[in-house]
mmCIF file of C-alpha atoms in Angstrom:
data_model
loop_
_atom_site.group_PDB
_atom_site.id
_atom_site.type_symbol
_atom_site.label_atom_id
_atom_site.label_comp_id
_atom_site.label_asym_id
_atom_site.label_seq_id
_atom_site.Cartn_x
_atom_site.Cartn_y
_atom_site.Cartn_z
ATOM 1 C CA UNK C 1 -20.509 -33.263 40.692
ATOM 2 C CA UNK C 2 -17.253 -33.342 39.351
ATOM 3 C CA UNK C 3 -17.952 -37.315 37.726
ATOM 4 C CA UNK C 4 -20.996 -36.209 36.038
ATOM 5 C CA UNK C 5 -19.884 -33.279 34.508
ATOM 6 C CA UNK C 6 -22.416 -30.520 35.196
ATOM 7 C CA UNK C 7 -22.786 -27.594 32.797
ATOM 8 C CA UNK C 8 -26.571 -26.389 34.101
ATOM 9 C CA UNK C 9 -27.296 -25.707 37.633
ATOM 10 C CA UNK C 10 -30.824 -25.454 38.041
ATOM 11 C CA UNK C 11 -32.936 -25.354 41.093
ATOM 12 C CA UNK C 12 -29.693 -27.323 43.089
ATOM 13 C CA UNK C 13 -29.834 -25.820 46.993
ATOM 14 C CA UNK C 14 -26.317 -25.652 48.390
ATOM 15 C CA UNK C 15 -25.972 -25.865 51.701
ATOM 16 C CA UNK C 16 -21.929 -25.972 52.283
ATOM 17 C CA UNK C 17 -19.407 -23.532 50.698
ATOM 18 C CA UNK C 18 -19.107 -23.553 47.007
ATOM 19 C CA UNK C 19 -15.667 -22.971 45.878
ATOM 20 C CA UNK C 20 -15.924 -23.013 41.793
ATOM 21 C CA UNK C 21 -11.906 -24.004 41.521
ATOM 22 C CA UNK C 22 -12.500 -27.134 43.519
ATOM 23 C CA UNK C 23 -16.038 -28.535 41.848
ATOM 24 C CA UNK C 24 -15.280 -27.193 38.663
ATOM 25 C CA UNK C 25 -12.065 -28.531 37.289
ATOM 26 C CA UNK C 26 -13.397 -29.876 34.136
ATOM 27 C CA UNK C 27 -13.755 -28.360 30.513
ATOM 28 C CA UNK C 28 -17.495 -26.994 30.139
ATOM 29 C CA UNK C 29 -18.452 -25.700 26.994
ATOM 30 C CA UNK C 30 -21.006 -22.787 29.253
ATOM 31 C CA UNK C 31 -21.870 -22.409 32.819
ATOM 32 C CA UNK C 32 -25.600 -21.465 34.390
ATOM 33 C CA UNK C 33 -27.045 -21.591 37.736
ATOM 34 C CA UNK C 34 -30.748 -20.427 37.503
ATOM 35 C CA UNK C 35 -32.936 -20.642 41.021
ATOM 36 C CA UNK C 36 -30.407 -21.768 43.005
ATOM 37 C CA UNK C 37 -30.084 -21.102 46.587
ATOM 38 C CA UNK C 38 -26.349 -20.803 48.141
ATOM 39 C CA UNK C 39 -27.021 -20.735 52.049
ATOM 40 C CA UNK C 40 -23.133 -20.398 52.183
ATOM 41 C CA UNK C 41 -20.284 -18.510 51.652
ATOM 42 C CA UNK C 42 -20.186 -18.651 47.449
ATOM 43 C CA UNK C 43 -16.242 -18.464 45.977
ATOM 44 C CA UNK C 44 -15.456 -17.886 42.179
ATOM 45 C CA UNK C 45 -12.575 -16.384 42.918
ATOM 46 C CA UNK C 46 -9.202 -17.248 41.654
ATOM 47 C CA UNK C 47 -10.659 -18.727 38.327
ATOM 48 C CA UNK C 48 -10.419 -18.292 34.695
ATOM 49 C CA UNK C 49 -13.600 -18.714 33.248
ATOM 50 C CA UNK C 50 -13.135 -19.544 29.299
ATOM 51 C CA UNK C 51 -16.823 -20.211 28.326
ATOM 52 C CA UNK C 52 -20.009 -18.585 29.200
ATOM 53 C CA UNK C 53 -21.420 -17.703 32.382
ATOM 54 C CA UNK C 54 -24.912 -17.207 33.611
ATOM 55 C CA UNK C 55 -25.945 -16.845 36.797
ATOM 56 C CA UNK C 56 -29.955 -16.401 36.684
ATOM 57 C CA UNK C 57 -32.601 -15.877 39.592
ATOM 58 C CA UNK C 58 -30.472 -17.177 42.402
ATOM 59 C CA UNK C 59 -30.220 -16.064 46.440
ATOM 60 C CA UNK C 60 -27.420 -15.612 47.693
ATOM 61 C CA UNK C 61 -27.558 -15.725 51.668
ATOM 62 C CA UNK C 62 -24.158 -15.215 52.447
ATOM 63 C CA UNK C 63 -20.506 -13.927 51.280
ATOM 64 C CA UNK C 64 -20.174 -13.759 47.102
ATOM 65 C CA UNK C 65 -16.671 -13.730 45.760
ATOM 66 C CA UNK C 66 -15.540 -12.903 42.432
ATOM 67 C CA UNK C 67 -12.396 -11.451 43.234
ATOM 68 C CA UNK C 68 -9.115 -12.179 41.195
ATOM 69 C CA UNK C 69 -10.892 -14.167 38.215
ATOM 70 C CA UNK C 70 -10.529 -13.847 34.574
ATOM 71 C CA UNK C 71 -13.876 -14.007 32.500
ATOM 72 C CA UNK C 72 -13.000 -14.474 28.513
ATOM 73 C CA UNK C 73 -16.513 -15.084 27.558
ATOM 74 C CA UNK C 74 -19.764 -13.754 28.605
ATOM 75 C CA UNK C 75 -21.069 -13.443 31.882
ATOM 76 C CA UNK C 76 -24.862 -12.066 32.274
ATOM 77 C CA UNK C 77 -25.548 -11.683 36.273
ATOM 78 C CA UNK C 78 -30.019 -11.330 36.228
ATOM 79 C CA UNK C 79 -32.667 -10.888 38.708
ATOM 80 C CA UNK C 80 -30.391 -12.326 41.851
ATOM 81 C CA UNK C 81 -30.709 -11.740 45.482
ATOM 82 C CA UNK C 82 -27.451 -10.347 47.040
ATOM 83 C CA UNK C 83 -27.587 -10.657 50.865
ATOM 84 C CA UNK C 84 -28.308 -6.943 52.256
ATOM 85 C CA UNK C 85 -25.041 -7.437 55.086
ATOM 86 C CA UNK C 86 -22.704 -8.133 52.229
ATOM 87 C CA UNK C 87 -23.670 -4.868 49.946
ATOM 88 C CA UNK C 88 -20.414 -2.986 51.250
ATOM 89 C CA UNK C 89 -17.971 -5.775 50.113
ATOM 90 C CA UNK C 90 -16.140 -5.077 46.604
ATOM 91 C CA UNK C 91 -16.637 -8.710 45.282
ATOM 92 C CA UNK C 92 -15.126 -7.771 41.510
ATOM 93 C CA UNK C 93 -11.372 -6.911 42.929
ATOM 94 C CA UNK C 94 -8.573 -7.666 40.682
ATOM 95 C CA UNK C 95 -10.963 -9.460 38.601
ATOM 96 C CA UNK C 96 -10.668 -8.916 35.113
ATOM 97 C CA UNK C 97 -13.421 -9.067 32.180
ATOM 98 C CA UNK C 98 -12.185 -9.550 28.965
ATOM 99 C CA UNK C 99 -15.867 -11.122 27.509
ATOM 100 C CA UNK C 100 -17.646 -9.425 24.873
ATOM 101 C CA UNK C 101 -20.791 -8.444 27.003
ATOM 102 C CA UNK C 102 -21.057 -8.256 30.651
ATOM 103 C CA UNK C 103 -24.348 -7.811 32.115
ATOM 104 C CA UNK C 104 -26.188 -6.900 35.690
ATOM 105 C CA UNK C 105 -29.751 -6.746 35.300
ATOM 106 C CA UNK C 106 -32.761 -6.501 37.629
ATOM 107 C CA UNK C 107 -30.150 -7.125 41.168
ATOM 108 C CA UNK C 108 -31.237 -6.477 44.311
ATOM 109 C CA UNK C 109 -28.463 -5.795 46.912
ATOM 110 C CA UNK C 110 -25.924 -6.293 44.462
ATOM 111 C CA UNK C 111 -22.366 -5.192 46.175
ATOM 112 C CA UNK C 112 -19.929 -2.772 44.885
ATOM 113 C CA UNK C 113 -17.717 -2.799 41.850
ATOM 114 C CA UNK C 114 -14.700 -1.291 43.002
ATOM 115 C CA UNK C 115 -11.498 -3.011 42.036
ATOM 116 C CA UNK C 116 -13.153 -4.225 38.672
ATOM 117 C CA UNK C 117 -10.753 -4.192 35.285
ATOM 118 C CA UNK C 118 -12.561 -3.983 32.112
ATOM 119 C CA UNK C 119 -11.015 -4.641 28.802
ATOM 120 C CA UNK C 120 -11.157 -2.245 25.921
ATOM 121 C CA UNK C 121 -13.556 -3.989 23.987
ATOM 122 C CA UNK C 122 -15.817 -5.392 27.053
ATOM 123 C CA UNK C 123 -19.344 -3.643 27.041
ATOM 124 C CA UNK C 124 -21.017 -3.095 30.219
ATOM 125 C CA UNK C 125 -24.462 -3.423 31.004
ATOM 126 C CA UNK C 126 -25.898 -2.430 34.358
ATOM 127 C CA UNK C 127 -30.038 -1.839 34.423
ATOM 128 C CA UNK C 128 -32.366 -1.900 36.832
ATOM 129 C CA UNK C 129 -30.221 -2.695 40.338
ATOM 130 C CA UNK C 130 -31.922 -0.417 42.314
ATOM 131 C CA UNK C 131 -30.334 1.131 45.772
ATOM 132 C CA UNK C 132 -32.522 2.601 48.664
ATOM 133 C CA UNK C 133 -31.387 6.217 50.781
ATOM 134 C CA UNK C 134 -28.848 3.816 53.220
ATOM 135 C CA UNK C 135 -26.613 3.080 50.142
ATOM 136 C CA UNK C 136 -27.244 5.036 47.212
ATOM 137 C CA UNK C 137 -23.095 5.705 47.335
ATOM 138 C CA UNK C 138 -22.823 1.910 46.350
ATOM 139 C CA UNK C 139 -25.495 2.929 43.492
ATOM 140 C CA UNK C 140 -23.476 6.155 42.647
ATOM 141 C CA UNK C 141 -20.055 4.118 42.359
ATOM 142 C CA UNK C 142 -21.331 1.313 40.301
ATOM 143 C CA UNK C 143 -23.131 3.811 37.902
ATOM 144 C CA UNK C 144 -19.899 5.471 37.639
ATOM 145 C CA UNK C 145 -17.657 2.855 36.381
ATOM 146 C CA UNK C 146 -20.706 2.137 33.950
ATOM 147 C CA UNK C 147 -20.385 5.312 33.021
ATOM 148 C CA UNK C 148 -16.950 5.355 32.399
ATOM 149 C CA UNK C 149 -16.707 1.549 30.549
ATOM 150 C CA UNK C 150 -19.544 3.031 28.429
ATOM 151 C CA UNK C 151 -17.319 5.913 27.547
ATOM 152 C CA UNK C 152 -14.381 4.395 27.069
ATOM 153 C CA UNK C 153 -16.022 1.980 24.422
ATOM 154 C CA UNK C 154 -18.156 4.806 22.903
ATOM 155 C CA UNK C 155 -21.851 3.261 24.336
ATOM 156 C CA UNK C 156 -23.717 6.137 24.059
ATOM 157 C CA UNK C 157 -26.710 4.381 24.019
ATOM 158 C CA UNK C 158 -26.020 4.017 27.608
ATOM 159 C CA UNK C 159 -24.354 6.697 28.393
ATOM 160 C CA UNK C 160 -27.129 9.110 29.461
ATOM 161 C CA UNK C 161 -28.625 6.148 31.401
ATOM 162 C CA UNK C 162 -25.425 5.767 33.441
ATOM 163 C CA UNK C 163 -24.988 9.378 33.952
ATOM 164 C CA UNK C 164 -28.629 10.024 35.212
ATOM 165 C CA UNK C 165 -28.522 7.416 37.677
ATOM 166 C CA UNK C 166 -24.716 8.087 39.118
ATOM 167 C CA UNK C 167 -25.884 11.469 39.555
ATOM 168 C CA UNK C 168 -29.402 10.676 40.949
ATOM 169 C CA UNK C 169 -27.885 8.469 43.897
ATOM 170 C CA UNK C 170 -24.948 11.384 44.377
ATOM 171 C CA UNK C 171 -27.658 13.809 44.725
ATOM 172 C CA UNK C 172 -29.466 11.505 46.886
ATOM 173 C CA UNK C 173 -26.764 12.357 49.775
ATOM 174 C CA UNK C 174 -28.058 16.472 49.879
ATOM 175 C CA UNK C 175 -27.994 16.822 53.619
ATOM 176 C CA UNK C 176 -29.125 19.388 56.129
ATOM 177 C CA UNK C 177 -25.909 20.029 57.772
ATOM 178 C CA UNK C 178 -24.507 20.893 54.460
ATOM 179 C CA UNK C 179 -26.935 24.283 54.252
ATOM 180 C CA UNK C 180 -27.090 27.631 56.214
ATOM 181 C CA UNK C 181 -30.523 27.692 55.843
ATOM 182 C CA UNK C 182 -33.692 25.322 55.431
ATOM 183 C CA UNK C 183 -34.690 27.929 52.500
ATOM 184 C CA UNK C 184 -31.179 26.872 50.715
ATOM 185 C CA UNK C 185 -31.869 22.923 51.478
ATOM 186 C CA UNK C 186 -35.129 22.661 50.765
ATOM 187 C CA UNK C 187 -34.354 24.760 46.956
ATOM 188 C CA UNK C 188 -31.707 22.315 46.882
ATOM 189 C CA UNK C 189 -34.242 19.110 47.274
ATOM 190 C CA UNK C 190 -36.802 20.527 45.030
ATOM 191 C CA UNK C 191 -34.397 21.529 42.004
ATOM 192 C CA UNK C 192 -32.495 17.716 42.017
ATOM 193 C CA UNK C 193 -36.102 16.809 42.026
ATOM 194 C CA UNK C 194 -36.869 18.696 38.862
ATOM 195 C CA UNK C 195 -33.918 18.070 37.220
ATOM 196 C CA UNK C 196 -33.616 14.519 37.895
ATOM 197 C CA UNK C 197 -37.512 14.076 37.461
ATOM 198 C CA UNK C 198 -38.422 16.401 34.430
ATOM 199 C CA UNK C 199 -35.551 16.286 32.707
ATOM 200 C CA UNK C 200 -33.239 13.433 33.443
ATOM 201 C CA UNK C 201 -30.150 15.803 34.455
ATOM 202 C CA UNK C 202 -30.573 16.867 30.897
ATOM 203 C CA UNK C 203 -29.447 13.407 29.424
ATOM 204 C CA UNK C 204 -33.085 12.084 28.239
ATOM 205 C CA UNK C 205 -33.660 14.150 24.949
ATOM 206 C CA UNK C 206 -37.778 11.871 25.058
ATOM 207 C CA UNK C 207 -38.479 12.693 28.059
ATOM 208 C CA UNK C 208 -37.429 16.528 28.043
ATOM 209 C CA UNK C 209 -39.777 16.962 24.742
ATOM 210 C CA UNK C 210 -42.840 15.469 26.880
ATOM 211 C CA UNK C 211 -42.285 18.071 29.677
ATOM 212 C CA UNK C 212 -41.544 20.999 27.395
ATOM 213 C CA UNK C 213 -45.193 19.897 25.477
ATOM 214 C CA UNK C 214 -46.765 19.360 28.697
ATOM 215 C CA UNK C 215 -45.513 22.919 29.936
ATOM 216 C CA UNK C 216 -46.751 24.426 26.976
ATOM 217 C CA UNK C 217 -50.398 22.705 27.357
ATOM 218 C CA UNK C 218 -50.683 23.683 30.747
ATOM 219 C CA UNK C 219 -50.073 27.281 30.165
ATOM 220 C CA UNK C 220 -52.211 27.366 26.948
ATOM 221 C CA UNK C 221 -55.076 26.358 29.256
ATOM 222 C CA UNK C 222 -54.920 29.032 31.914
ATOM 223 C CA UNK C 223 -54.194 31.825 29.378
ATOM 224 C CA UNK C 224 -57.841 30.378 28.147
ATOM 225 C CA UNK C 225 -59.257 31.753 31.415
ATOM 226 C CA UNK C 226 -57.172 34.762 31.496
ATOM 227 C CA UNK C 227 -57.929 35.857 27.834
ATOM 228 C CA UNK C 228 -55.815 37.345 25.713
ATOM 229 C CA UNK C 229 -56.294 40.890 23.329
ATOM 230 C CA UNK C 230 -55.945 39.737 19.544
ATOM 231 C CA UNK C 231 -54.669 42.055 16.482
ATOM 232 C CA UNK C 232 -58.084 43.683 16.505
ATOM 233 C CA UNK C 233 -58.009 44.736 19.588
ATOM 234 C CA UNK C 234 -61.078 41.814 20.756
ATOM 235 C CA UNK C 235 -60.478 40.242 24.278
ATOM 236 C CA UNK C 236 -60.790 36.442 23.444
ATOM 237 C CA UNK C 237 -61.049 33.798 26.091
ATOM 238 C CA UNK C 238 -63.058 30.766 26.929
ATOM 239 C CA UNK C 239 -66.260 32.069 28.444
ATOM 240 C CA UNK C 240 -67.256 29.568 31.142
ATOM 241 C CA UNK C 241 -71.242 31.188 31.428
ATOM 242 C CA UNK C 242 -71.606 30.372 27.751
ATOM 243 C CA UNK C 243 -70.341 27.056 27.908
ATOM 244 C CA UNK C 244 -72.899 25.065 26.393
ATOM 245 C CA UNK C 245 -73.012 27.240 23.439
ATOM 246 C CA UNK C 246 -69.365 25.824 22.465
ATOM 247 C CA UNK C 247 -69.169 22.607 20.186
ATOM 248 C CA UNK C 248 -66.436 20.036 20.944
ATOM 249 C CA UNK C 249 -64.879 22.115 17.694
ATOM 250 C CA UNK C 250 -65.157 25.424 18.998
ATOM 251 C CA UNK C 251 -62.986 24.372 22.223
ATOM 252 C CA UNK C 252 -60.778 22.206 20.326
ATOM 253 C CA UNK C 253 -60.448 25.603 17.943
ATOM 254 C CA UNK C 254 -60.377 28.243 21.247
ATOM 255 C CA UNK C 255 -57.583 26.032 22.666
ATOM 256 C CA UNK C 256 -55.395 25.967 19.343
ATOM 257 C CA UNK C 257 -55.227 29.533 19.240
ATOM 258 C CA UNK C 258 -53.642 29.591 22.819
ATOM 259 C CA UNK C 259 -51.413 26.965 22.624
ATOM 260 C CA UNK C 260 -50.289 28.846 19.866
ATOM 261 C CA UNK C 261 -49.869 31.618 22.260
ATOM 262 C CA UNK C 262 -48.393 29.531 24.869
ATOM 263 C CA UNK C 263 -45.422 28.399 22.474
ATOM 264 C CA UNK C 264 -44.605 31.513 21.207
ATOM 265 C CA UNK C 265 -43.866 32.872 24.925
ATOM 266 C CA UNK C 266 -42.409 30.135 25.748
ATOM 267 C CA UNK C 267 -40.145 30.297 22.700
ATOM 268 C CA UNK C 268 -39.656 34.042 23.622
ATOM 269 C CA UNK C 269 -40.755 34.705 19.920
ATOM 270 C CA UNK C 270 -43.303 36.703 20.536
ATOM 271 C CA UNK C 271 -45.035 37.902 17.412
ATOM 272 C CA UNK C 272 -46.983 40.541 18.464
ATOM 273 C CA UNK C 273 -50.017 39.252 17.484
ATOM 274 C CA UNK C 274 -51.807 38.375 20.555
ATOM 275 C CA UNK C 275 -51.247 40.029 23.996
ATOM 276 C CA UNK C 276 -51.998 38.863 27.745
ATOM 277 C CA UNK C 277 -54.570 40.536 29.888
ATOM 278 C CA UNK C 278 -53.930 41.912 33.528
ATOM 279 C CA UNK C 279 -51.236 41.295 36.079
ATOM 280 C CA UNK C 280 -52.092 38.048 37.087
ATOM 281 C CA UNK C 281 -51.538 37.400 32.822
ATOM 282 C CA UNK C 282 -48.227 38.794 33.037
ATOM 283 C CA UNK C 283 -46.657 37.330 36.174
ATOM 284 C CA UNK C 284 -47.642 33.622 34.127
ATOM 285 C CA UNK C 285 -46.162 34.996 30.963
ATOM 286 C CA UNK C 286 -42.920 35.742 32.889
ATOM 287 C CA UNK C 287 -42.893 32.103 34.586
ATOM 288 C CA UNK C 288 -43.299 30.839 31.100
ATOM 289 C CA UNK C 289 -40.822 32.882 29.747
ATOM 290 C CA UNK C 290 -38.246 31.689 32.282
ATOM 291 C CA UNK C 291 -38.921 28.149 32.375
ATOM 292 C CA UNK C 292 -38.670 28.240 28.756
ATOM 293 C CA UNK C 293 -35.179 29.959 28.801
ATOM 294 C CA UNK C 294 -33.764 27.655 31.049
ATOM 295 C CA UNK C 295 -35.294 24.228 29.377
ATOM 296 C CA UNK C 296 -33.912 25.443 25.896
ATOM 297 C CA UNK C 297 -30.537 26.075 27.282
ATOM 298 C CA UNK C 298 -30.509 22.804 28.539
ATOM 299 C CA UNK C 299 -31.738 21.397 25.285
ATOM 300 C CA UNK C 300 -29.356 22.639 23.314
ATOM 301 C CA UNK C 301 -26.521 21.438 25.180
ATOM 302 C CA UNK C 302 -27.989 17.752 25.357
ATOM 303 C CA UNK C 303 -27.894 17.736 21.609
ATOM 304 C CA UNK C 304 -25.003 19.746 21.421
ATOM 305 C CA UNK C 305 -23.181 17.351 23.622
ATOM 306 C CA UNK C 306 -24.624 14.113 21.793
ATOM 307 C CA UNK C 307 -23.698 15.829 18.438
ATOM 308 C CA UNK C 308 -20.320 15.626 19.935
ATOM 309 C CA UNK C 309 -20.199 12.165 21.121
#
């Protein structure tokens, strides 16, 4: 290996240790192993990497080391497999990444970060490495230090993606024990469910506008069965014994005039110019009213924080 040269690794199987310092001595002008299988402890450890380095659909079966390694060029870690009984281990200790771009993309099992140095100019990528109920703390640390690299270097691209995640696998960790009650654990589960689910933790501006226009629909179509009193005092509501006397344009027409309705609660406008019908009317005017309070709290402090940034 060492008399030929070798800059691209691809499909080798390695069945003995691979220690990079001892195969590798040679100047290489990039590095990539793509669909390679390490049935062995893998070392690149103790290195200075000068060039390039991809390492690109590749098992790893046993130990993975980068510990106490310098990487001055790019290294883009994609779509591996980590062994599950190494997950714990903090491969990146003392090791220092001075490259322009470092990514981790698509990982499964990939092991803690802990012990990682970043430079100030290094930008962080970490996507799709996914972490089940058993170690969503891994998932919570290594979306951290995301977090923080993507801070440091003013990502905020990023940003929102690293802070959703850190905080979904923290919130992952809600326990019982930690509640007096089932009541208080169960309102616990279901809110980090909304929040994390319907709006992100408040970091996805997208997907909080779908959910606010989704609330609104939804509500626009059961005050159509309620009914609501217009300015001239006329009950108006979609009359389901008449049905077949309503063109597509009458309903599309109906349904405007509600939505309408539907906004302005949930805006807590309220013009005056339409009114809700009967109790059951009301108590879904207050729910709108509330949910539509809290989401434009939290939308104004997503933009008021990314105004900020």
């Amino acid at each position: 290996m060492k008399k030929e040269r070798i800059e691209e690794f691809t499909g080798f199987l390695f069945e003995d240790d691979f220690v990079i310092k001892d195969l590798v001595d040679y100047d290489y002008n990039y590095l990539r192993f793509e669909e390679c299988i390490f049935y062995k402890k893998v070392d690149f450890s103790n290195f200075i990497f000068r060039e390039k380095v991809e390492i690109l659909n590749c098992r790893f079966l046993d130990q993975v080391l980068f510990s106490s390694s310098e990487f001055n060029a790019d290294l883009i870690i994609k779509k591996n497999y980590f062994n599950q009984n190494t997950i714990d281990n903090k491969i990146f200790k003392h090791t220092s990444i001075n490259s322009q771009n470092f990514e981790l993309i698509g990982n499964i099992n990939f092991p803690r970060l802990d012990g990682i140095v970043f430079s100030k100019e290094s930008k962080f990528i970490l996507r799709d490495c996914q972490y089940n109920s058993d170690y969503s703390y891994i998932g919570k640390v290594n979306y951290t230090i995301a977090q923080i690299q993507a801070e440091r270097i003013h990502d905020t691209k990023n940003i929102g993606y690293y802070t959703y995640y850190e905080r979904k696998y923290s919130n992952n960790n809600i326990n019982r024990n930690d509640f007096r009650s089932y009541s208080e654990y169960l309102l616990s589960k279901i809110l980090n469910y909304i929040a994390r689910e319907f709006m992100g933790y408040g970091e996805h501006l997208s997907k909080l506008f779908f959910y606010i226009i989704s609330i609104i629909s939804v509500f626009a179509i059961l005050y159509m069965i309620i009914g609501v009193t217009n300015s001239s005092g006329d009950i108006v509501r979609f009359e389901f014994e008449n049905i077949k006397n309503y063109s597509a344009f009458d309903v599309l027409k109906l349904y405007i005039e509600f939505w309408y309705f539907s906004l302005v609660t949930f805006s807590t406008v309220g013009f005056g110019d339409m009114a809700i019908n009967g109790v059951i009317g009301k108590i879904l005017v207050c729910i709108e009213v509330f949910i539509g309070i809290t989401v434009q709290s939290t939308w104004a402090a997503l933009i008021m924080r990314r105004m900020f940034r």
